[in-house]
Short mmCIF file of C-alpha atoms and ligand atoms in Angstrom, two decimals:
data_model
loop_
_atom_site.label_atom_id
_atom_site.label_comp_id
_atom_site.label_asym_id
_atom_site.label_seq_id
_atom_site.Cartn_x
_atom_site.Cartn_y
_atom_site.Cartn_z
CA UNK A 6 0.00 0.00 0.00
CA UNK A 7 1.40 3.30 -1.09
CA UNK A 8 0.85 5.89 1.80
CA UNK A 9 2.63 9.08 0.24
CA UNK A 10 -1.37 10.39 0.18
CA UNK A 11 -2.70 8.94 3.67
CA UNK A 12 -3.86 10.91 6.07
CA UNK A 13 -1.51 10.19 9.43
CA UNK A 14 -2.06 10.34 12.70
CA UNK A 15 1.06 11.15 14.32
CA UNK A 16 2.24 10.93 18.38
CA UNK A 17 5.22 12.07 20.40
CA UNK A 18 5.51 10.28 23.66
CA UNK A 19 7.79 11.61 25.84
CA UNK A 20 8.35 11.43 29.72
CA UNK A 21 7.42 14.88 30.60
CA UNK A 22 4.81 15.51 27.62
CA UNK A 23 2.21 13.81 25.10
CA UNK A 24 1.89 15.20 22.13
CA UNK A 25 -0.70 14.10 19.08
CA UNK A 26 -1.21 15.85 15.76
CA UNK A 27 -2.91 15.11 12.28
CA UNK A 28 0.06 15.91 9.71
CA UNK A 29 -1.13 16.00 5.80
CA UNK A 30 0.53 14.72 2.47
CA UNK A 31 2.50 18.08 2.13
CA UNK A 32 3.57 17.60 6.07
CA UNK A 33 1.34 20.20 7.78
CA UNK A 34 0.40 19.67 11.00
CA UNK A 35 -3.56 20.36 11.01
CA UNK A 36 -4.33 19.61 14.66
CA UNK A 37 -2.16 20.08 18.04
CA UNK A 38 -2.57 18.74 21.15
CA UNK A 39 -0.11 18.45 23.83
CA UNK A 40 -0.70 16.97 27.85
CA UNK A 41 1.48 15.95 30.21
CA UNK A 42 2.58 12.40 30.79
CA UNK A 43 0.88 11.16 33.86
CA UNK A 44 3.60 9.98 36.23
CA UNK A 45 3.85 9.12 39.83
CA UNK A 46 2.61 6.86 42.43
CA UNK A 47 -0.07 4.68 41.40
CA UNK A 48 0.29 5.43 37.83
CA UNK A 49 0.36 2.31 35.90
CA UNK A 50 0.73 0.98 32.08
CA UNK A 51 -2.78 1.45 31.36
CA UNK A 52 -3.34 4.89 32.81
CA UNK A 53 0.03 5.76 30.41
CA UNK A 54 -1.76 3.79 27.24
CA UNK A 55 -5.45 5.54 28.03
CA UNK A 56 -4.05 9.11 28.20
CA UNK A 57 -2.33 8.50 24.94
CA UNK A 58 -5.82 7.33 23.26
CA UNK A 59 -7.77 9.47 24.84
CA UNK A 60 -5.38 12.40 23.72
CA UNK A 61 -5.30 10.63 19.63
CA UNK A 62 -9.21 10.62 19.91
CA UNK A 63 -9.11 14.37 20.91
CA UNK A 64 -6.87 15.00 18.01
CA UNK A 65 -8.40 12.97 15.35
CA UNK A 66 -12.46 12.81 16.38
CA UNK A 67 -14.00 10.36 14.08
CA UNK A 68 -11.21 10.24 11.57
CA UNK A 69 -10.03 7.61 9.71
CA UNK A 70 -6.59 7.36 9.71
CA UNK A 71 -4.72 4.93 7.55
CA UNK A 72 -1.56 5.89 9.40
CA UNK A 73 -0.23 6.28 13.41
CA UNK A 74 2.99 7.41 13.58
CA UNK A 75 4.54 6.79 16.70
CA UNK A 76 7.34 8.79 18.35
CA UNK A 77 8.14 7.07 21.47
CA UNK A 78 10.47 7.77 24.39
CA UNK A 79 13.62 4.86 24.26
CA UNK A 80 14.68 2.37 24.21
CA UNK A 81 11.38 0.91 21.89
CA UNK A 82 11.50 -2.54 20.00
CA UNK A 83 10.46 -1.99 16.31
CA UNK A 84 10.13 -5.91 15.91
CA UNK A 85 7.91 -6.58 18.38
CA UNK A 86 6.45 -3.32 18.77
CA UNK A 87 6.88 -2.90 22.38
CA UNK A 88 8.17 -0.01 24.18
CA UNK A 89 10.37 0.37 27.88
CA UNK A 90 11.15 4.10 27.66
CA UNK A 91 13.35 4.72 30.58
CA UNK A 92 11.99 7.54 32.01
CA UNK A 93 7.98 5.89 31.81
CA UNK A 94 8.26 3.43 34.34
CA UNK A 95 5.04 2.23 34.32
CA UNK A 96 5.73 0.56 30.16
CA UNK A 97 8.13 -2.10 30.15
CA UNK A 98 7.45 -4.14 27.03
CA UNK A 99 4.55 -2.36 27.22
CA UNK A 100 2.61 -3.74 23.35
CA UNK A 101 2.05 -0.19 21.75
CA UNK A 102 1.77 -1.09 18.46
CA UNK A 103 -1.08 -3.32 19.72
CA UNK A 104 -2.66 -1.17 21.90
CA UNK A 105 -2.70 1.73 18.88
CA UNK A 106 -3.78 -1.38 16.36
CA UNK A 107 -6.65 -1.48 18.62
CA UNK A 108 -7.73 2.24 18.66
CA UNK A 109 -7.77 2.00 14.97
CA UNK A 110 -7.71 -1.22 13.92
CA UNK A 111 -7.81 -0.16 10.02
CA UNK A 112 -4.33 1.62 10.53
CA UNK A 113 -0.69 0.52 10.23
CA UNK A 114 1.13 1.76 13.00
CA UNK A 115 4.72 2.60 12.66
CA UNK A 116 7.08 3.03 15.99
CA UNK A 117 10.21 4.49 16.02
CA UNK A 118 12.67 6.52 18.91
CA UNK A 119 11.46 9.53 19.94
CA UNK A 120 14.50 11.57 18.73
CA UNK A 121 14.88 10.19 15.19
CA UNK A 122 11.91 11.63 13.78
CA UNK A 123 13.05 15.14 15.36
CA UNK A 124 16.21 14.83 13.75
CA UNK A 125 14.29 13.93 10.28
CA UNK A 126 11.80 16.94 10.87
CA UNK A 127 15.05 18.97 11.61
CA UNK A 128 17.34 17.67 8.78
CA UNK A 129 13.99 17.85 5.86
CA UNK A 130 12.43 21.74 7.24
CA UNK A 131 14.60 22.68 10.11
CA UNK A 132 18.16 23.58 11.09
CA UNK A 133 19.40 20.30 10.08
CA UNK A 134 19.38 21.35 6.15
CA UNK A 135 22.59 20.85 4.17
CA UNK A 136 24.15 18.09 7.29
CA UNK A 137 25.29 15.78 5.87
CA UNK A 138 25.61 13.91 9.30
CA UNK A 139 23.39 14.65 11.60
CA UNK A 140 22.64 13.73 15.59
CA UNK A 141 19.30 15.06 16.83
CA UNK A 142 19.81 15.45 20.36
CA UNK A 143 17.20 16.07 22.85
CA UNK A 144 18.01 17.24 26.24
CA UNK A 145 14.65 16.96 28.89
CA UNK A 146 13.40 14.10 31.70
CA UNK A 147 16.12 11.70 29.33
CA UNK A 148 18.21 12.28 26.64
CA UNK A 149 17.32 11.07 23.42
CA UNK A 150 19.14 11.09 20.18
CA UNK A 151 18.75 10.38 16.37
CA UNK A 152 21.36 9.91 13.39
CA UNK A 153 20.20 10.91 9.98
CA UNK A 154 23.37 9.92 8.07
CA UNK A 155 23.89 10.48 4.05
CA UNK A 156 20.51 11.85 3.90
CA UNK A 157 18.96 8.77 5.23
CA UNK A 158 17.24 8.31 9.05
CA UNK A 159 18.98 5.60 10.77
CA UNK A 160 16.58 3.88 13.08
CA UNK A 161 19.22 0.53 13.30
CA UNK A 162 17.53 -2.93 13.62
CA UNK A 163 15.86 -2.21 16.79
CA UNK A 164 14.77 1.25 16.13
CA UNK A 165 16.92 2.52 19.48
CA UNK A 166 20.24 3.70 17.43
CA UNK A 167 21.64 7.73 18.54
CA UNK A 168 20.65 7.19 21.83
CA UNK A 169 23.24 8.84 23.00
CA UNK A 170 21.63 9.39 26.35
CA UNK A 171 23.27 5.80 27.43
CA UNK A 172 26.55 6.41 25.89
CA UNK A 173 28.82 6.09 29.22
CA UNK A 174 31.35 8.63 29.84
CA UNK A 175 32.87 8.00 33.09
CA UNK A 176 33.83 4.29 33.93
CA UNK A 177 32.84 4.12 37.30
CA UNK A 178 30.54 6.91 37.33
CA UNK A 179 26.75 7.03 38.79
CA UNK A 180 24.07 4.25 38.78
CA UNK A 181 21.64 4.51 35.44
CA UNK A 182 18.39 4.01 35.27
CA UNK A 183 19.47 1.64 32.56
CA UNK A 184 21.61 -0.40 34.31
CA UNK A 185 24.71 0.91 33.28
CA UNK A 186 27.26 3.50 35.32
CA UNK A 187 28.35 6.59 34.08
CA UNK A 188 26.04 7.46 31.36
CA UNK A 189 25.76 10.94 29.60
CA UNK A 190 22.03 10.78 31.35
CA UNK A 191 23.28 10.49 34.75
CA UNK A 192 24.54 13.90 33.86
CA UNK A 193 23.20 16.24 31.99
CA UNK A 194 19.32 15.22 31.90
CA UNK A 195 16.95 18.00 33.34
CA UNK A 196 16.48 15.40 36.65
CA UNK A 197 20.19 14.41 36.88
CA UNK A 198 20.77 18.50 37.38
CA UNK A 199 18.68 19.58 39.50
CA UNK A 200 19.48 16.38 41.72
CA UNK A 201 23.05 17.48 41.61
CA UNK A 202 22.28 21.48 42.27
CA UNK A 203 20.43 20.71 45.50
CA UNK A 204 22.59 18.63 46.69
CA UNK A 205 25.60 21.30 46.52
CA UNK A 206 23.24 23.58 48.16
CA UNK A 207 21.09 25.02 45.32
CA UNK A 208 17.36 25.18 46.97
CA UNK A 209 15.34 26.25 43.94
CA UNK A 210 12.52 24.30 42.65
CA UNK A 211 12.77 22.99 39.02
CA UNK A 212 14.72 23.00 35.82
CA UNK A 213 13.86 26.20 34.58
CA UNK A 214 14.57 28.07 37.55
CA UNK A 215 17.96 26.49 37.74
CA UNK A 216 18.35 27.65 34.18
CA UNK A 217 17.06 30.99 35.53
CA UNK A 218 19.78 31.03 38.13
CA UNK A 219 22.34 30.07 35.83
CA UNK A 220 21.35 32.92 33.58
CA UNK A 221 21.67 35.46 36.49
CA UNK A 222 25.31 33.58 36.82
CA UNK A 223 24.78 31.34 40.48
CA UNK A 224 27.68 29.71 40.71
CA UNK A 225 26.13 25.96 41.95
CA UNK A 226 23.71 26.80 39.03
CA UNK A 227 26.40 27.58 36.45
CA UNK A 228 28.77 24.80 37.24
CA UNK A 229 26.08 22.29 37.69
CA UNK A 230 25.37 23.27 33.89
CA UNK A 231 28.88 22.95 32.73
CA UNK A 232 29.20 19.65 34.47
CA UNK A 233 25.76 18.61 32.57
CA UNK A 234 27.17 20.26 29.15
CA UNK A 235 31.01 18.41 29.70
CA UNK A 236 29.18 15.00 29.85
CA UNK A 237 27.20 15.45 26.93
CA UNK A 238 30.48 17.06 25.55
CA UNK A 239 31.99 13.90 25.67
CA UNK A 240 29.19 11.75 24.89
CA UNK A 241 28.54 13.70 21.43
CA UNK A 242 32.37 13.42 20.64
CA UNK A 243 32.07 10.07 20.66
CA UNK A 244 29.38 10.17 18.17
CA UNK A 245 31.22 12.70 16.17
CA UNK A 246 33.98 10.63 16.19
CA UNK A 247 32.21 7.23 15.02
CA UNK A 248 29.85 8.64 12.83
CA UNK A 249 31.65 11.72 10.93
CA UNK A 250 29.12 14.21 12.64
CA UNK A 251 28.74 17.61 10.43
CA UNK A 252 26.11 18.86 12.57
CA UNK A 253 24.08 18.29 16.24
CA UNK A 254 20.79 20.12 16.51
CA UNK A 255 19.38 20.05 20.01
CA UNK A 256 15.49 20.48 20.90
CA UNK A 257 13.93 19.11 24.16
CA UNK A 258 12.56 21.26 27.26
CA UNK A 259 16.05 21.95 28.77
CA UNK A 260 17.24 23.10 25.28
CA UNK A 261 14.73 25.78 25.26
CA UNK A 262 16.58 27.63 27.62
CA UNK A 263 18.90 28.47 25.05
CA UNK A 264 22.50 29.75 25.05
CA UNK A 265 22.68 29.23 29.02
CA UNK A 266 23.01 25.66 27.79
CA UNK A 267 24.37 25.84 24.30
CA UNK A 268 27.00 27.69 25.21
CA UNK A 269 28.93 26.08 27.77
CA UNK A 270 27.76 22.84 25.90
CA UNK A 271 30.06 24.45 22.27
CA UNK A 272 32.43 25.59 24.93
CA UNK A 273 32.88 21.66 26.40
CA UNK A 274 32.98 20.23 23.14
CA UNK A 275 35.60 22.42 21.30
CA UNK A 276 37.68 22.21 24.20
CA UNK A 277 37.75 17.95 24.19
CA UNK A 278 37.25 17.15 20.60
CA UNK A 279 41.27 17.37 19.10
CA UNK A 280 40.59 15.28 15.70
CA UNK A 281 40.42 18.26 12.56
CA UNK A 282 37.34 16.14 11.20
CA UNK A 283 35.38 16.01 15.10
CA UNK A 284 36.30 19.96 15.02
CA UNK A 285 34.33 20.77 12.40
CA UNK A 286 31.00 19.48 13.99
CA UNK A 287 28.24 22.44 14.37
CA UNK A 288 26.15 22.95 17.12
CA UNK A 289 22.88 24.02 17.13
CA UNK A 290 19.24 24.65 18.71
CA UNK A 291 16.15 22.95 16.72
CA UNK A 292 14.11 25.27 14.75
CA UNK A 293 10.86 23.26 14.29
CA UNK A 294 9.51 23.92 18.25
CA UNK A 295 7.42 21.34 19.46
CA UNK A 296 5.50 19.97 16.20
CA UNK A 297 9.08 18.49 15.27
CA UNK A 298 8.28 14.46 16.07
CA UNK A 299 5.05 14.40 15.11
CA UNK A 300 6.20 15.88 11.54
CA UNK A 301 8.97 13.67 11.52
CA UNK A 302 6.97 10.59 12.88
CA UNK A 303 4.70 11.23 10.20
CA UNK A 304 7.66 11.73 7.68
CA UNK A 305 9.22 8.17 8.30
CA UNK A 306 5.77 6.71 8.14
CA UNK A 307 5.50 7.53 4.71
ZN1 LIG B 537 22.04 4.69 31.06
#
């Protein structure tokens, strides 16, 4: 079945938001609808899997999709079409391709990583045009990453690939949520920072005041980001390094604060990366805003 001309549903299921949008041939997005993830005590898989359907039938009414593109926090399983995103504890092999076949049962449903349509969306529309090798990065609850390499999105057999997030950059370093030590996410992820802020003293309330405090130059603020941006420094060398990176755009909630972060985070990177090809990487905020993944979702669907 051709679907260049279907109409498609697309989602973006992240920790801290859910996002839902109907994107047409030419790649508009039509309708909008964002809400955030229920989390928390007592929250379990099916309270996650209603709010997403009851947020798609807000979106689409009584449409009839022949698409759902899904966007989904990582690591996901393409094969089985199953889903553990890290920061969503209450899915762990939770069956979201079934769950979605069963909204719409007419529909193919297509799952991929969170950040890979982002860094389509970016690399097609956004400020990923002309890379040549690109790493979507998105810095919020987790880190997320996609690889759009010689023009082509790179989901990798599993669908998980860029997820730079669990790329480990100190041997010994912190407990994951993963399972592994020492991962850029232990780091430089909106909950990692504010975890290590308060407890050098910091007594503000969230990530955006920390950003905030940062701006107004408080020192625990302002080293706590340039310990966040040196791990994700070293985590995006590596993928500069392995991949032959021309370009990183960076979009998530604790992106949006801007040059507080991008800064120290070009700073970081120029200061590790020695190799004249790793040099030339380019740094940069997304352009899209928030209807990136569903655009992109939608995007790799066809
Ligand atoms: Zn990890």
């Amino acid at each position: 079945m051709s679907t260049s001309g279907a109409r498609v549903a697309a989602l973006d299921i992240g920790a801290t938001k859910l996002a839902a949008g109907l994107v047409d041939r030419d790649g508009a997005v039509t309708r909008f609808t964002v809400r955030p993830t229920p989390a928390g005590e007592g929250v379990d898989a099916a309270a996650v899997r209603d709010a997403v359907v009851a947020l798609l039938d807000e979106v689409v009414g009584g449409g009839d999709e022949d698409v759902v593109a899904v966007a989904c926090a990582g690591p996901v399983d393409a094969a089985t079409g199953t889903v553990s995103p890290v920061n969503i504890p209450a899915w762990r092999d939770f069956p979201l391709v079934r769950a979605l076949e069963r909204w719409r049962p007419t529909a193919r449903v297509v799952l991929h990583n969170d950040v890979l349509p982002l860094a389509v969306a970016e690399h097609r529309l956004g400020a990923g045009r002309g890379a040549q090798a690109l790493l979507g990065l998105v810095i919020s609850t987790g880190i997320g990453g996609g690889l759009v390499l010689a023009g082509e999105p790179v989901p990798g057999p599993t669908g998980n690939a860029g997820h730079i997030g669990h790329v480990p950059v100190e041997l010994d370093g912190p407990r994951c949520q993963c399972g592994g030590r020492g991962c850029v996410e232990t780091y430089a992820s909106g909950p990692s920072m504010l975890a290590h802020a308060r407890q050098q003293g910091w007594r503000g309330a969230d990530v955006p005041e920390l950003m905030a405090a940062a701006r107004a130059g408080e020192p625990v603020a302002v080293a706590t980001i340039e310990r966040a941006a040196d791990a994700l420094a070293a985590g995006i060398l590596a993928a500069a390094v392995l991949c032959d990176l021309d370009r990183v755009v960076v979009g998530g909630g604790v992106a949006q604060a801007g040059d507080v972060v991008l800064a120290p985070l070009r700073r970081a990177y120029h200061r590790r990366a020695g190799l004249e090809f790793a040099r030339r990487l380019e740094i940069v905020p997304a352009a899209l805003g928030p209807h990136a993944g569903v655009i992109g979702a939608a995007a790799l669907a066809r």
